[in-house]
Amino acid sequence: MNNGTTLEADYLVIAASHPLPALHAPLRALVPSGQSHIAGLIANPYQAGALKQLIEETGTDSSVLIIGAGLTSADMVAGLSQHGHSGKITVLSRHGLRSRPNLRLKAGEPKPPRLFGDFINPPEISATQLLRKIRKTIREAAQQSVPWQSVIDALRDQGSEIWHTLPLSERQRIVRHLRTYWDAHRFRLATQTDDVLEQRSQADTLNFLSAHVTGARHAEDDKGFVITYRPRGGSETIEQHFDAIIITTGPAHGDIIGQCPPLAMLHQDGLIEMDPTGLGLHTSRSEEVSETMRAISKDGTITDNLFIAGPLARGTFGELMGAPEVARYTQALAEVIRQAAQ
């Protein structure tokens, strides 16, 4: 421990949460080594008081670039509006996709089924086949006046078994090519937040941009930033000035070991490694209680008394981001440890 004490345990459960977002290479030039704060730049959107400080530094009419278009991005737009911001906001991401809203029901409208679709019987064994089945199921749902949200929720509910059936190469294809689309439909906006985004879009103070950032520097007058980006599908780059930048690219899952000193030490000792999909830590899965939910070491062996809990195990177990899935996994893990201790 950092206070010099030592704890001994028969079993160790790694339940670290999500790592902080990481500055992509072109943006690192904005933060000199050893400097923790740059006026007008929010590198950690989860930091308390960050938006209030940004408004104080750049004003309510400032032009803001938000990099990343997920739920945190939407929360930042809503938060800026709550702080009286009325300037232009540009949300930039590689695909230009914004999170989809939760289902809206009109007064007196019957509530649709929570889940629609069976993706396990029979299971699909390729990313392409799974995508086709999802699209087909959404069409079938629409014919029965069932919203697409019910199909996505069924996917989420069956996610662990779906993921387990897919070969590693197909899981990697999904992470590489389809994850952005899944995130946009899986992590949905609250209706209140969606209303704010719609209002800002209609007022022409919010736009979404599909592009890749290729460069960044401080403006010559040291007021704001100059960002160079290449629009998706284009070959030419564009330079644009922004008064403020907010990073909302999500947790840097690929750097979970580097950001957590205890994990770094376990990795140095060869006891843990990253999952081949890049989602968390390499974790075992088996019908045998003595061989499941445990860390897989660098040499490919299972560490009997080292367990992985929560989202860090999703490379093996699939959907493990929401509270219901984490609760089910935790309950199963507790039973595994109980049996191991007998």
Coordinates of C-alpha atoms in Angstrom, one line a residue:
M1 CA 0.0 0.0 0.0
N2 CA 1.1 3.6 -0.4
N3 CA 1.3 4.0 3.4
G4 CA 3.8 1.2 3.7
T5 CA 1.4 -1.5 5.0
T6 CA 1.0 -4.9 3.4
L7 CA -2.3 -6.8 3.0
E8 CA -2.4 -10.6 2.5
A9 CA -5.3 -12.3 0.8
D10 CA -6.2 -15.7 -0.5
Y11 CA -8.0 -14.2 -3.4
L12 CA -7.7 -10.9 -5.4
V13 CA -10.5 -9.4 -7.4
I14 CA -9.6 -6.7 -9.9
A15 CA -12.6 -4.4 -10.1
A16 CA -11.0 -1.2 -11.4
S17 CA -13.4 1.1 -13.2
H18 CA -13.0 2.9 -16.5
P19 CA -9.7 4.7 -17.2
L20 CA -9.8 8.4 -18.0
P21 CA -10.0 9.6 -21.6
A22 CA -6.7 9.9 -23.4
L23 CA -5.5 12.8 -25.5
H24 CA -5.0 11.6 -29.1
A25 CA -1.5 12.2 -30.6
P26 CA -2.4 15.4 -32.5
L27 CA -3.8 17.0 -29.4
R28 CA -0.9 16.3 -27.1
A29 CA 0.9 19.3 -28.5
L30 CA -1.6 21.5 -26.7
V31 CA -0.5 20.3 -23.2
P32 CA 3.2 21.0 -22.4
S33 CA 4.9 18.4 -20.3
G34 CA 4.3 18.9 -16.6
Q35 CA 1.4 21.3 -17.1
S36 CA -1.9 20.0 -15.7
H37 CA -4.3 22.7 -16.9
I38 CA -4.6 24.7 -20.1
A39 CA -7.2 27.5 -20.2
G40 CA -10.1 26.6 -22.5
L41 CA -9.2 22.9 -22.7
I42 CA -11.1 20.1 -20.8
A43 CA -9.2 16.9 -21.1
N44 CA -11.2 15.2 -18.3
P45 CA -15.0 15.9 -18.8
Y46 CA -15.8 14.1 -15.5
Q47 CA -13.9 16.6 -13.4
A48 CA -16.2 18.5 -11.1
G49 CA -16.6 22.2 -12.0
A50 CA -14.8 21.8 -15.4
L51 CA -17.6 23.4 -17.4
K52 CA -18.1 26.3 -15.0
Q53 CA -14.4 27.1 -15.2
L54 CA -14.4 26.8 -19.0
I55 CA -17.2 29.4 -19.3
E56 CA -15.3 31.7 -16.9
E57 CA -12.2 31.4 -19.1
T58 CA -13.8 31.6 -22.6
G59 CA -17.2 33.3 -22.2
T60 CA -20.8 32.3 -22.9
D61 CA -20.4 33.1 -26.6
S62 CA -17.3 31.1 -27.2
S63 CA -16.9 28.6 -30.0
V64 CA -16.5 25.1 -28.6
L65 CA -15.1 22.0 -30.2
I66 CA -16.2 18.7 -28.6
I67 CA -14.2 15.7 -29.8
G68 CA -16.3 12.5 -29.4
A69 CA -20.0 12.1 -30.0
G70 CA -21.3 9.8 -27.3
L71 CA -23.3 10.3 -24.2
T72 CA -20.6 12.4 -22.5
S73 CA -20.6 14.7 -25.4
A74 CA -24.3 15.2 -25.2
D75 CA -24.0 15.8 -21.4
M76 CA -21.4 18.5 -22.2
V77 CA -23.8 20.2 -24.6
A78 CA -26.5 20.2 -22.1
G79 CA -24.2 21.4 -19.3
L80 CA -22.9 24.3 -21.4
S81 CA -26.5 25.3 -22.1
Q82 CA -27.3 25.2 -18.4
H83 CA -24.3 27.5 -17.8
G84 CA -25.7 30.0 -20.2
H85 CA -23.5 29.2 -23.2
S86 CA -25.0 30.4 -26.5
G87 CA -22.0 30.2 -28.8
K88 CA -21.4 27.7 -31.6
I89 CA -20.7 24.1 -30.6
T90 CA -19.1 21.6 -33.1
V91 CA -19.1 17.9 -32.2
L92 CA -16.4 16.1 -34.2
S93 CA -16.1 12.3 -34.4
R94 CA -14.7 9.9 -37.0
H95 CA -18.2 8.7 -38.1
G96 CA -20.2 11.8 -37.2
L97 CA -22.8 9.6 -35.3
R98 CA -24.6 11.0 -32.3
S99 CA -26.2 8.9 -29.6
R100 CA -29.8 7.9 -30.4
P101 CA -32.6 8.9 -28.0
N102 CA -34.6 6.7 -25.7
L103 CA -38.1 5.8 -26.8
R104 CA -40.7 8.5 -26.5
L105 CA -44.3 7.5 -25.8
K106 CA -47.2 9.7 -26.5
A107 CA -50.0 10.1 -24.0
G108 CA -52.2 7.0 -24.1
E109 CA -49.8 5.1 -26.4
P110 CA -49.4 1.4 -25.3
K111 CA -46.0 0.5 -24.1
P112 CA -44.2 -1.8 -26.5
P113 CA -42.4 -5.1 -25.5
R114 CA -39.1 -4.4 -23.7
L115 CA -37.3 -7.0 -25.7
F116 CA -37.8 -8.2 -29.3
G117 CA -35.8 -10.7 -31.2
D118 CA -33.9 -14.0 -30.6
F119 CA -30.2 -13.8 -31.5
I120 CA -29.1 -17.0 -29.8
N121 CA -31.3 -19.8 -31.3
P122 CA -29.6 -20.3 -33.7
P123 CA -26.5 -18.3 -32.9
E124 CA -24.6 -16.4 -35.6
I125 CA -20.9 -17.1 -36.0
S126 CA -19.8 -14.1 -38.0
A127 CA -20.1 -10.3 -37.6
T128 CA -21.7 -10.0 -41.1
Q129 CA -24.3 -12.6 -40.3
L130 CA -25.1 -11.0 -37.0
L131 CA -25.5 -7.6 -38.6
R132 CA -27.9 -9.0 -41.2
K133 CA -30.0 -10.6 -38.5
I134 CA -30.2 -7.4 -36.5
R135 CA -31.3 -5.4 -39.6
K136 CA -33.9 -8.1 -40.5
T137 CA -35.2 -8.2 -36.9
I138 CA -35.6 -4.4 -36.8
R139 CA -37.6 -4.6 -40.0
E140 CA -39.8 -7.3 -38.5
A141 CA -40.2 -5.2 -35.4
A142 CA -41.3 -2.2 -37.4
Q143 CA -44.0 -4.3 -39.2
Q144 CA -45.4 -5.1 -35.7
S145 CA -45.1 -1.4 -34.6
V146 CA -42.3 -2.4 -32.2
P147 CA -39.5 0.3 -32.0
W148 CA -35.9 -0.5 -32.8
Q149 CA -35.0 0.2 -29.2
S150 CA -36.6 -3.1 -28.2
V151 CA -34.4 -5.0 -30.6
I152 CA -31.2 -3.3 -29.3
D153 CA -32.3 -4.1 -25.7
A154 CA -32.8 -7.8 -26.7
L155 CA -29.3 -7.8 -28.1
R156 CA -28.0 -6.3 -24.9
D157 CA -29.9 -8.9 -22.8
Q158 CA -28.5 -11.7 -24.9
G159 CA -25.1 -10.1 -25.4
S160 CA -23.0 -12.4 -23.3
E161 CA -24.1 -15.6 -25.1
I162 CA -23.9 -13.8 -28.5
W163 CA -20.4 -12.7 -27.8
H164 CA -19.3 -16.2 -26.5
T165 CA -20.5 -17.9 -29.7
L166 CA -18.5 -15.6 -32.0
P167 CA -14.9 -16.6 -32.8
L168 CA -12.2 -14.2 -31.6
S169 CA -11.5 -12.9 -35.2
E170 CA -15.2 -12.0 -35.5
R171 CA -15.2 -10.2 -32.1
Q172 CA -12.3 -8.2 -33.3
R173 CA -14.1 -7.3 -36.5
I174 CA -17.1 -6.1 -34.5
V175 CA -14.8 -3.9 -32.2
R176 CA -13.0 -2.5 -35.3
H177 CA -16.0 -1.9 -37.6
L178 CA -19.2 -1.9 -35.7
R179 CA -18.5 -0.8 -32.2
T180 CA -19.3 2.9 -33.0
Y181 CA -22.7 2.0 -34.3
W182 CA -23.5 -0.2 -31.4
D183 CA -22.5 2.5 -28.9
A184 CA -24.7 5.1 -30.6
H185 CA -27.8 2.8 -30.3
R186 CA -26.9 1.0 -27.0
F187 CA -26.0 4.1 -24.9
R188 CA -29.1 6.2 -25.5
L189 CA -29.9 9.8 -24.6
A190 CA -32.4 10.8 -22.0
T191 CA -35.3 12.6 -23.6
Q192 CA -34.5 15.9 -21.7
T193 CA -30.9 15.8 -23.1
D194 CA -32.1 15.0 -26.6
D195 CA -34.4 18.0 -26.4
V196 CA -31.5 20.3 -25.6
L197 CA -29.6 18.9 -28.6
E198 CA -32.5 19.4 -30.9
Q199 CA -33.1 23.0 -29.7
R200 CA -29.4 23.9 -30.2
S201 CA -29.4 22.2 -33.7
Q202 CA -32.5 24.2 -34.7
A203 CA -30.9 27.4 -33.4
D204 CA -27.9 26.6 -35.6
T205 CA -25.6 26.6 -32.5
L206 CA -24.8 22.9 -32.7
N207 CA -23.5 20.8 -35.6
F208 CA -22.0 17.3 -36.0
L209 CA -19.0 16.8 -38.1
S210 CA -17.5 13.5 -39.4
A211 CA -13.8 14.1 -39.6
H212 CA -10.3 13.0 -38.3
V213 CA -8.2 15.5 -36.4
T214 CA -4.7 15.7 -37.9
G215 CA -3.2 18.6 -36.1
A216 CA -3.6 21.1 -33.2
R217 CA -1.8 24.2 -32.0
H218 CA -2.4 27.2 -29.8
A219 CA -3.6 30.3 -31.6
E220 CA -1.0 32.9 -32.3
D221 CA -2.6 35.4 -29.8
D222 CA -2.8 32.5 -27.3
K223 CA -6.5 32.9 -27.3
G224 CA -8.0 29.5 -28.3
F225 CA -6.8 26.8 -30.6
V226 CA -6.3 26.1 -34.2
I227 CA -7.4 22.5 -35.2
T228 CA -6.6 20.8 -38.5
Y229 CA -9.0 18.1 -39.5
R230 CA -9.8 16.0 -42.6
P231 CA -13.5 15.4 -43.3
R232 CA -14.5 11.8 -43.7
G233 CA -14.1 10.7 -47.3
G234 CA -12.1 13.7 -48.2
S235 CA -8.4 14.2 -49.0
E236 CA -8.0 17.9 -48.2
T237 CA -7.5 19.2 -44.6
I238 CA -9.3 22.2 -43.1
E239 CA -8.0 24.6 -40.4
Q240 CA -10.5 26.1 -37.9
H241 CA -10.2 28.2 -34.8
F242 CA -12.0 27.3 -31.6
D243 CA -12.1 29.2 -28.3
A244 CA -12.4 26.0 -26.3
I245 CA -12.0 22.2 -26.7
I246 CA -13.6 19.4 -24.7
I247 CA -12.4 15.8 -25.0
T248 CA -15.2 13.2 -24.7
T249 CA -13.7 10.3 -26.6
G250 CA -14.6 7.9 -23.7
P251 CA -12.4 5.8 -21.5
A252 CA -9.0 4.9 -22.8
H253 CA -9.5 1.2 -22.5
G254 CA -6.3 0.5 -24.2
D255 CA -4.4 2.2 -21.4
I256 CA -6.1 0.7 -18.4
I257 CA -2.9 -1.0 -17.3
G258 CA -0.8 2.1 -17.7
Q259 CA -3.2 4.3 -15.8
C260 CA -3.6 2.0 -12.8
P261 CA -0.3 1.4 -10.9
P262 CA -1.5 -1.9 -9.2
L263 CA -2.4 -3.3 -12.7
A264 CA 0.9 -2.1 -14.1
M265 CA 2.7 -4.1 -11.4
L266 CA 0.6 -7.2 -12.0
H267 CA 1.3 -6.9 -15.7
Q268 CA 5.1 -6.5 -15.1
D269 CA 5.0 -9.7 -13.1
G270 CA 3.2 -11.4 -16.1
L271 CA 0.0 -12.1 -14.2
I272 CA -2.3 -10.1 -16.4
E273 CA -2.5 -9.0 -20.0
M274 CA -4.8 -7.0 -22.3
D275 CA -7.7 -8.9 -23.9
P276 CA -7.1 -9.6 -27.6
T277 CA -10.1 -7.5 -28.5
G278 CA -8.7 -4.5 -26.7
L279 CA -11.7 -4.5 -24.3
G280 CA -10.3 -4.8 -20.7
L281 CA -8.2 -7.6 -19.4
H282 CA -7.8 -11.2 -20.8
T283 CA -10.2 -13.2 -18.7
S284 CA -11.0 -17.0 -18.7
R285 CA -14.5 -18.3 -19.4
S286 CA -15.5 -21.9 -18.8
E287 CA -18.3 -24.1 -17.5
E288 CA -15.8 -25.4 -15.0
V289 CA -16.0 -23.2 -11.9
S290 CA -12.3 -23.7 -11.2
E291 CA -11.4 -22.2 -14.6
T292 CA -13.7 -19.2 -15.1
M293 CA -13.6 -15.5 -14.5
R294 CA -9.9 -15.6 -13.7
A295 CA -7.0 -13.5 -15.1
I296 CA -5.1 -15.1 -18.0
S297 CA -1.4 -14.5 -17.6
K298 CA 1.1 -13.5 -20.3
D299 CA 2.0 -17.1 -20.9
G300 CA -1.6 -18.1 -21.4
T301 CA -2.2 -19.9 -18.2
I302 CA -5.0 -19.2 -15.8
T303 CA -4.2 -17.6 -12.4
D304 CA -6.3 -19.5 -9.9
N305 CA -6.7 -16.8 -7.2
L306 CA -6.8 -13.7 -9.4
F307 CA -10.3 -12.7 -10.6
I308 CA -11.5 -10.1 -13.1
A309 CA -14.8 -8.2 -12.3
G310 CA -17.0 -5.8 -14.1
P311 CA -16.3 -4.0 -17.5
L312 CA -12.7 -5.2 -17.5
A313 CA -14.0 -8.7 -18.3
R314 CA -16.1 -7.7 -21.3
G315 CA -13.6 -8.7 -23.9
T316 CA -14.5 -12.3 -22.9
F317 CA -18.1 -11.9 -21.6
G318 CA -19.4 -9.3 -24.0
E319 CA -22.0 -6.7 -22.8
L320 CA -20.8 -5.7 -19.3
M321 CA -21.3 -1.9 -19.2
G322 CA -24.8 -1.5 -17.7
A323 CA -25.7 -2.0 -14.0
P324 CA -27.9 -5.1 -14.7
E325 CA -25.2 -6.9 -16.5
V326 CA -22.5 -6.0 -14.0
A327 CA -24.8 -7.1 -11.1
R328 CA -25.4 -10.5 -12.7
Y329 CA -21.7 -11.0 -13.4
T330 CA -20.9 -10.0 -9.8
Q331 CA -23.4 -12.4 -8.4
A332 CA -21.9 -15.2 -10.5
L333 CA -18.4 -14.3 -9.5
A334 CA -19.3 -14.3 -5.8
E335 CA -20.5 -17.9 -6.2
V336 CA -17.3 -18.9 -8.0
I337 CA -15.2 -17.5 -5.2
R338 CA -17.4 -19.1 -2.6
Q339 CA -16.9 -22.5 -4.2
A340 CA -13.2 -21.9 -4.7
A341 CA -12.9 -21.2 -1.0
Q342 CA -14.5 -24.4 0.1

